């Protein structure tokens, strides 16, 4: 029941409905509705609508703008609860008349605080743009990072921040959607929004100081930046994995492809992509090497990290174990009581498939019930990897990055392939112990604890997937960039 109420409470315009109900209740109690009550009702509904849609309004008003990290405002935090409380005002007005005015004035003041960023943006758009242009002229960035996608896409740029912050040349992060910024980790890198092509022109046009544009994802909207032919366009990806999406012909549009290691390049060649000479550069995964601790041997397994992927846009690339398999794994591990479980779901889980959304909610409720740590989008998966002794995952970049730790991996065979077919189609799977719905996960973990049979293969897969880890990946990245 609490979960249903929580979901209902998230609907931004629901307070308006409650205000209508409040007005109807007032008319039934009193028998009539005064013009004063109607006026107050209209004012409250208007403010509820504006504050409920303030994020959307700010998104559409955001043009070329320098973004700065702002502290969380308590008023914004309780905005929805305040809007629900304000729904009672029409009913109170019918009973108290003019005596309700102090409450109305207080609500107007609170609404103005919530909507103030939007109001400022509405009247200061030219000044905001002029300030951004001035900052660009002063900073003269030479490397741009182009980020676009859904609100949850911030994780793609977050993982690159530690690397970008070490560059010895000025960097700018370009956000095509303003709401991405709310999910970004704090950084000293210049970050701007550029919603329209005109905004993008001001950053990457003929007079720009930018020389290179880096792309952490291969999305359709990248074409709007690729049209600037005088720049070097470099695809850096947001993860090294065996997923089929890493074999797209759209990759041919970039001047350079920064890949982790030999496996990445072989995957591209196996797909028949017409790679140009010098287009592919091996740079490893510098952020993983910087953040992860290596352990040569795991004597005792105490903490298990379950980090499944999302369902993808089409069925053929749905590798996610979020379903009966994932739920059963979590139940068995929790019931055994010998292990600490950490759950780190992909931020896009359930965005496309309602079944995955249902099972994600079920696993989340299970974790909340048994006080299992759930890592959010803003929490570092590298921290979770360091805390864990073993990983349970799907076909995704999580598996490849975990190779850096040297610790055991359990891979969910969601497509029910034979081991031979799985290893051929997804080469990194050779480094993991394979499980499906019929496998006893506790027995599997105990067997790994007794004898880590794929340890040597993990070392080989690490070098094959992520490159020669004896060479500093950060240096390889810098050399590639130069």
PDB file of N, CA, C and O in Angstrom, residues 210-257:
ATOM      1  N   UNK A 210      37.736  24.724 -29.923  1.00  0.00           N
ATOM      2  CA  UNK A 210      37.692  23.264 -29.775  1.00  0.00           C
ATOM      3  C   UNK A 210      38.353  22.589 -30.975  1.00  0.00           C
ATOM      4  O   UNK A 210      38.125  22.971 -32.122  1.00  0.00           O
ATOM      5  N   UNK A 211      39.163  21.578 -30.687  1.00  0.00           N
ATOM      6  CA  UNK A 211      39.843  20.814 -31.733  1.00  0.00           C
ATOM      7  C   UNK A 211      39.311  19.384 -31.840  1.00  0.00           C
ATOM      8  O   UNK A 211      39.302  18.794 -32.910  1.00  0.00           O
ATOM      9  N   UNK A 212      38.879  18.842 -30.689  1.00  0.00           N
ATOM     10  CA  UNK A 212      38.440  17.449 -30.642  1.00  0.00           C
ATOM     11  C   UNK A 212      37.117  17.345 -29.898  1.00  0.00           C
ATOM     12  O   UNK A 212      36.916  18.026 -28.890  1.00  0.00           O
ATOM     13  N   UNK A 213      36.230  16.482 -30.385  1.00  0.00           N
ATOM     14  CA  UNK A 213      34.956  16.222 -29.709  1.00  0.00           C
ATOM     15  C   UNK A 213      34.924  14.744 -29.328  1.00  0.00           C
ATOM     16  O   UNK A 213      35.113  13.874 -30.183  1.00  0.00           O
ATOM     17  N   UNK A 214      34.694  14.462 -28.050  1.00  0.00           N
ATOM     18  CA  UNK A 214      34.635  13.093 -27.544  1.00  0.00           C
ATOM     19  C   UNK A 214      33.180  12.692 -27.321  1.00  0.00           C
ATOM     20  O   UNK A 214      32.389  13.475 -26.799  1.00  0.00           O
ATOM     21  N   UNK A 215      32.853  11.459 -27.699  1.00  0.00           N
ATOM     22  CA  UNK A 215      31.481  10.966 -27.587  1.00  0.00           C
ATOM     23  C   UNK A 215      31.442   9.706 -26.716  1.00  0.00           C
ATOM     24  O   UNK A 215      31.942   8.657 -27.132  1.00  0.00           O
ATOM     25  N   UNK A 216      30.842   9.766 -25.519  1.00  0.00           N
ATOM     26  CA  UNK A 216      30.754   8.569 -24.668  1.00  0.00           C
ATOM     27  C   UNK A 216      29.606   7.629 -25.050  1.00  0.00           C
ATOM     28  O   UNK A 216      29.473   6.555 -24.466  1.00  0.00           O
ATOM     29  N   UNK A 217      28.779   8.013 -26.020  1.00  0.00           N
ATOM     30  CA  UNK A 217      27.698   7.140 -26.475  1.00  0.00           C
ATOM     31  C   UNK A 217      27.453   7.382 -27.963  1.00  0.00           C
ATOM     32  O   UNK A 217      27.687   8.473 -28.479  1.00  0.00           O
ATOM     33  N   UNK A 218      26.953   6.343 -28.623  1.00  0.00           N
ATOM     34  CA  UNK A 218      26.738   6.406 -30.070  1.00  0.00           C
ATOM     35  C   UNK A 218      25.253   6.603 -30.353  1.00  0.00           C
ATOM     36  O   UNK A 218      24.548   5.687 -30.757  1.00  0.00           O
ATOM     37  N   UNK A 219      24.750   7.826 -30.143  1.00  0.00           N
ATOM     38  CA  UNK A 219      23.322   8.111 -30.305  1.00  0.00           C
ATOM     39  C   UNK A 219      23.057   8.879 -31.596  1.00  0.00           C
ATOM     40  O   UNK A 219      23.955   9.489 -32.171  1.00  0.00           O
ATOM     41  N   UNK A 220      21.805   8.857 -32.028  1.00  0.00           N
ATOM     42  CA  UNK A 220      21.428   9.497 -33.286  1.00  0.00           C
ATOM     43  C   UNK A 220      21.670  11.004 -33.264  1.00  0.00           C
ATOM     44  O   UNK A 220      21.996  11.615 -34.276  1.00  0.00           O
ATOM     45  N   UNK A 221      21.524  11.620 -32.105  1.00  0.00           N
ATOM     46  CA  UNK A 221      21.676  13.075 -32.005  1.00  0.00           C
ATOM     47  C   UNK A 221      23.136  13.514 -32.163  1.00  0.00           C
ATOM     48  O   UNK A 221      23.415  14.698 -32.328  1.00  0.00           O
ATOM     49  N   UNK A 222      24.062  12.546 -32.147  1.00  0.00           N
ATOM     50  CA  UNK A 222      25.482  12.875 -32.367  1.00  0.00           C
ATOM     51  C   UNK A 222      25.705  13.488 -33.736  1.00  0.00           C
ATOM     52  O   UNK A 222      26.661  14.239 -33.937  1.00  0.00           O
ATOM     53  N   UNK A 223      24.815  13.189 -34.675  1.00  0.00           N
ATOM     54  CA  UNK A 223      24.981  13.675 -36.049  1.00  0.00           C
ATOM     55  C   UNK A 223      24.984  15.204 -36.092  1.00  0.00           C
ATOM     56  O   UNK A 223      25.599  15.803 -36.982  1.00  0.00           O
ATOM     57  N   UNK A 224      24.326  15.844 -35.138  1.00  0.00           N
ATOM     58  CA  UNK A 224      24.284  17.303 -35.120  1.00  0.00           C
ATOM     59  C   UNK A 224      25.643  17.922 -34.802  1.00  0.00           C
ATOM     60  O   UNK A 224      25.905  19.059 -35.154  1.00  0.00           O
ATOM     61  N   UNK A 225      26.496  17.145 -34.129  1.00  0.00           N
ATOM     62  CA  UNK A 225      27.862  17.617 -33.863  1.00  0.00           C
ATOM     63  C   UNK A 225      28.828  17.119 -34.926  1.00  0.00           C
ATOM     64  O   UNK A 225      29.810  17.802 -35.258  1.00  0.00           O
ATOM     65  N   UNK A 226      28.557  15.958 -35.491  1.00  0.00           N
ATOM     66  CA  UNK A 226      29.437  15.377 -36.509  1.00  0.00           C
ATOM     67  C   UNK A 226      29.498  16.222 -37.780  1.00  0.00           C
ATOM     68  O   UNK A 226      30.426  16.087 -38.581  1.00  0.00           O
ATOM     69  N   UNK A 227      28.529  17.085 -37.963  1.00  0.00           N
ATOM     70  CA  UNK A 227      28.513  17.925 -39.166  1.00  0.00           C
ATOM     71  C   UNK A 227      29.661  18.942 -39.181  1.00  0.00           C
ATOM     72  O   UNK A 227      29.985  19.495 -40.227  1.00  0.00           O
ATOM     73  N   UNK A 228      30.301  19.170 -38.023  1.00  0.00           N
ATOM     74  CA  UNK A 228      31.427  20.111 -37.961  1.00  0.00           C
ATOM     75  C   UNK A 228      32.697  19.384 -38.412  1.00  0.00           C
ATOM     76  O   UNK A 228      33.444  18.827 -37.605  1.00  0.00           O
ATOM     77  N   UNK A 229      32.912  19.406 -39.719  1.00  0.00           N
ATOM     78  CA  UNK A 229      33.968  18.590 -40.344  1.00  0.00           C
ATOM     79  C   UNK A 229      35.374  19.081 -40.022  1.00  0.00           C
ATOM     80  O   UNK A 229      36.355  18.359 -40.232  1.00  0.00           O
ATOM     81  N   UNK A 230      35.500  20.312 -39.523  1.00  0.00           N
ATOM     82  CA  UNK A 230      36.825  20.853 -39.220  1.00  0.00           C
ATOM     83  C   UNK A 230      37.371  20.343 -37.881  1.00  0.00           C
ATOM     84  O   UNK A 230      38.493  20.677 -37.493  1.00  0.00           O
ATOM     85  N   UNK A 231      36.584  19.529 -37.156  1.00  0.00           N
ATOM     86  CA  UNK A 231      36.987  18.997 -35.855  1.00  0.00           C
ATOM     87  C   UNK A 231      37.296  17.502 -35.951  1.00  0.00           C
ATOM     88  O   UNK A 231      36.799  16.810 -36.839  1.00  0.00           O
ATOM     89  N   UNK A 232      38.089  17.002 -35.003  1.00  0.00           N
ATOM     90  CA  UNK A 232      38.314  15.561 -34.880  1.00  0.00           C
ATOM     91  C   UNK A 232      37.231  14.988 -33.979  1.00  0.00           C
ATOM     92  O   UNK A 232      37.035  15.461 -32.851  1.00  0.00           O
ATOM     93  N   UNK A 233      36.547  13.975 -34.466  1.00  0.00           N
ATOM     94  CA  UNK A 233      35.454  13.359 -33.717  1.00  0.00           C
ATOM     95  C   UNK A 233      35.904  11.986 -33.226  1.00  0.00           C
ATOM     96  O   UNK A 233      36.251  11.115 -34.032  1.00  0.00           O
ATOM     97  N   UNK A 234      35.898  11.805 -31.898  1.00  0.00           N
ATOM     98  CA  UNK A 234      36.459  10.604 -31.284  1.00  0.00           C
ATOM     99  C   UNK A 234      35.402   9.899 -30.431  1.00  0.00           C
ATOM    100  O   UNK A 234      34.851  10.494 -29.492  1.00  0.00           O
ATOM    101  N   UNK A 235      35.142   8.653 -30.751  1.00  0.00           N
ATOM    102  CA  UNK A 235      34.190   7.855 -29.973  1.00  0.00           C
ATOM    103  C   UNK A 235      34.948   7.171 -28.833  1.00  0.00           C
ATOM    104  O   UNK A 235      35.876   6.402 -29.063  1.00  0.00           O
ATOM    105  N   UNK A 236      34.575   7.472 -27.581  1.00  0.00           N
ATOM    106  CA  UNK A 236      35.282   6.907 -26.424  1.00  0.00           C
ATOM    107  C   UNK A 236      34.448   5.857 -25.681  1.00  0.00           C
ATOM    108  O   UNK A 236      34.966   5.139 -24.833  1.00  0.00           O
ATOM    109  N   UNK A 237      33.153   5.774 -25.980  1.00  0.00           N
ATOM    110  CA  UNK A 237      32.225   4.785 -25.416  1.00  0.00           C
ATOM    111  C   UNK A 237      32.086   4.953 -23.900  1.00  0.00           C
ATOM    112  O   UNK A 237      32.880   5.615 -23.254  1.00  0.00           O
ATOM    113  N   UNK A 238      31.068   4.328 -23.340  1.00  0.00           N
ATOM    114  CA  UNK A 238      30.853   4.392 -21.895  1.00  0.00           C
ATOM    115  C   UNK A 238      31.012   3.014 -21.263  1.00  0.00           C
ATOM    116  O   UNK A 238      30.600   2.788 -20.129  1.00  0.00           O
ATOM    117  N   UNK A 239      31.612   2.106 -22.003  1.00  0.00           N
ATOM    118  CA  UNK A 239      31.865   0.775 -21.441  1.00  0.00           C
ATOM    119  C   UNK A 239      32.310  -0.189 -22.519  1.00  0.00           C
ATOM    120  O   UNK A 239      31.848  -0.113 -23.659  1.00  0.00           O
ATOM    121  N   UNK A 240      33.205  -1.084 -22.158  1.00  0.00           N
ATOM    122  CA  UNK A 240      33.676  -2.134 -23.069  1.00  0.00           C
ATOM    123  C   UNK A 240      32.911  -3.413 -22.776  1.00  0.00           C
ATOM    124  O   UNK A 240      32.942  -3.925 -21.652  1.00  0.00           O
ATOM    125  N   UNK A 241      32.162  -3.903 -23.770  1.00  0.00           N
ATOM    126  CA  UNK A 241      31.384  -5.122 -23.547  1.00  0.00           C
ATOM    127  C   UNK A 241      31.177  -5.861 -24.863  1.00  0.00           C
ATOM    128  O   UNK A 241      31.474  -5.350 -25.939  1.00  0.00           O
ATOM    129  N   UNK A 242      30.641  -7.088 -24.732  1.00  0.00           N
ATOM    130  CA  UNK A 242      30.358  -7.925 -25.902  1.00  0.00           C
ATOM    131  C   UNK A 242      28.976  -7.649 -26.490  1.00  0.00           C
ATOM    132  O   UNK A 242      28.515  -8.398 -27.358  1.00  0.00           O
ATOM    133  N   UNK A 243      28.290  -6.615 -26.031  1.00  0.00           N
ATOM    134  CA  UNK A 243      26.955  -6.314 -26.536  1.00  0.00           C
ATOM    135  C   UNK A 243      26.985  -6.024 -28.039  1.00  0.00           C
ATOM    136  O   UNK A 243      27.922  -5.392 -28.541  1.00  0.00           O
ATOM    137  N   UNK A 244      25.931  -6.441 -28.727  1.00  0.00           N
ATOM    138  CA  UNK A 244      25.858  -6.266 -30.183  1.00  0.00           C
ATOM    139  C   UNK A 244      25.858  -4.803 -30.603  1.00  0.00           C
ATOM    140  O   UNK A 244      26.258  -4.477 -31.724  1.00  0.00           O
ATOM    141  N   UNK A 245      25.441  -3.913 -29.702  1.00  0.00           N
ATOM    142  CA  UNK A 245      25.387  -2.485 -30.041  1.00  0.00           C
ATOM    143  C   UNK A 245      26.779  -1.912 -30.308  1.00  0.00           C
ATOM    144  O   UNK A 245      26.917  -0.835 -30.887  1.00  0.00           O
ATOM    145  N   UNK A 246      27.813  -2.628 -29.884  1.00  0.00           N
ATOM    146  CA  UNK A 246      29.183  -2.164 -30.115  1.00  0.00           C
ATOM    147  C   UNK A 246      29.710  -2.549 -31.494  1.00  0.00           C
ATOM    148  O   UNK A 246      30.916  -2.446 -31.742  1.00  0.00           O
ATOM    149  N   UNK A 247      28.806  -2.956 -32.388  1.00  0.00           N
ATOM    150  CA  UNK A 247      29.190  -3.312 -33.753  1.00  0.00           C
ATOM    151  C   UNK A 247      28.410  -2.488 -34.781  1.00  0.00           C
ATOM    152  O   UNK A 247      28.229  -2.899 -35.913  1.00  0.00           O
ATOM    153  N   UNK A 248      27.972  -1.312 -34.384  1.00  0.00           N
ATOM    154  CA  UNK A 248      27.139  -0.473 -35.247  1.00  0.00           C
ATOM    155  C   UNK A 248      27.937   0.171 -36.379  1.00  0.00           C
ATOM    156  O   UNK A 248      29.077   0.620 -36.193  1.00  0.00           O
ATOM    157  N   UNK A 249      27.341   0.254 -37.567  1.00  0.00           N
ATOM    158  CA  UNK A 249      27.987   0.920 -38.699  1.00  0.00           C
ATOM    159  C   UNK A 249      28.066   2.429 -38.500  1.00  0.00           C
ATOM    160  O   UNK A 249      28.831   3.106 -39.185  1.00  0.00           O
ATOM    161  N   UNK A 250      27.287   2.943 -37.572  1.00  0.00           N
ATOM    162  CA  UNK A 250      27.355   4.369 -37.276  1.00  0.00           C
ATOM    163  C   UNK A 250      28.727   4.763 -36.724  1.00  0.00           C
ATOM    164  O   UNK A 250      29.117   5.927 -36.772  1.00  0.00           O
ATOM    165  N   UNK A 251      29.473   3.786 -36.227  1.00  0.00           N
ATOM    166  CA  UNK A 251      30.814   4.054 -35.704  1.00  0.00           C
ATOM    167  C   UNK A 251      31.769   4.541 -36.790  1.00  0.00           C
ATOM    168  O   UNK A 251      32.775   5.179 -36.496  1.00  0.00           O
ATOM    169  N   UNK A 252      31.435   4.262 -38.028  1.00  0.00           N
ATOM    170  CA  UNK A 252      32.299   4.673 -39.138  1.00  0.00           C
ATOM    171  C   UNK A 252      32.297   6.190 -39.334  1.00  0.00           C
ATOM    172  O   UNK A 252      33.145   6.732 -40.035  1.00  0.00           O
ATOM    173  N   UNK A 253      31.356   6.879 -38.701  1.00  0.00           N
ATOM    174  CA  UNK A 253      31.268   8.337 -38.859  1.00  0.00           C
ATOM    175  C   UNK A 253      32.363   9.068 -38.083  1.00  0.00           C
ATOM    176  O   UNK A 253      32.670  10.221 -38.388  1.00  0.00           O
ATOM    177  N   UNK A 254      32.970   8.389 -37.090  1.00  0.00           N
ATOM    178  CA  UNK A 254      33.963   9.044 -36.245  1.00  0.00           C
ATOM    179  C   UNK A 254      35.357   8.949 -36.864  1.00  0.00           C
ATOM    180  O   UNK A 254      35.701   7.956 -37.517  1.00  0.00           O
ATOM    181  N   UNK A 255      36.156   9.976 -36.619  1.00  0.00           N
ATOM    182  CA  UNK A 255      37.534   9.956 -37.126  1.00  0.00           C
ATOM    183  C   UNK A 255      38.358   8.890 -36.414  1.00  0.00           C
ATOM    184  O   UNK A 255      39.189   8.229 -37.037  1.00  0.00           O
ATOM    185  N   UNK A 256      38.124   8.770 -35.105  1.00  0.00           N
ATOM    186  CA  UNK A 256      38.875   7.788 -34.321  1.00  0.00           C
ATOM    187  C   UNK A 256      37.947   7.048 -33.373  1.00  0.00           C
ATOM    188  O   UNK A 256      36.972   7.610 -32.867  1.00  0.00           O
ATOM    189  N   UNK A 257      38.277   5.775 -33.147  1.00  0.00           N
ATOM    190  CA  UNK A 257      37.534   4.962 -32.195  1.00  0.00           C
ATOM    191  C   UNK A 257      38.499   4.558 -31.089  1.00  0.00           C
ATOM    192  O   UNK A 257      39.433   3.777 -31.323  1.00  0.00           O
TER     193      UNK A 257
END
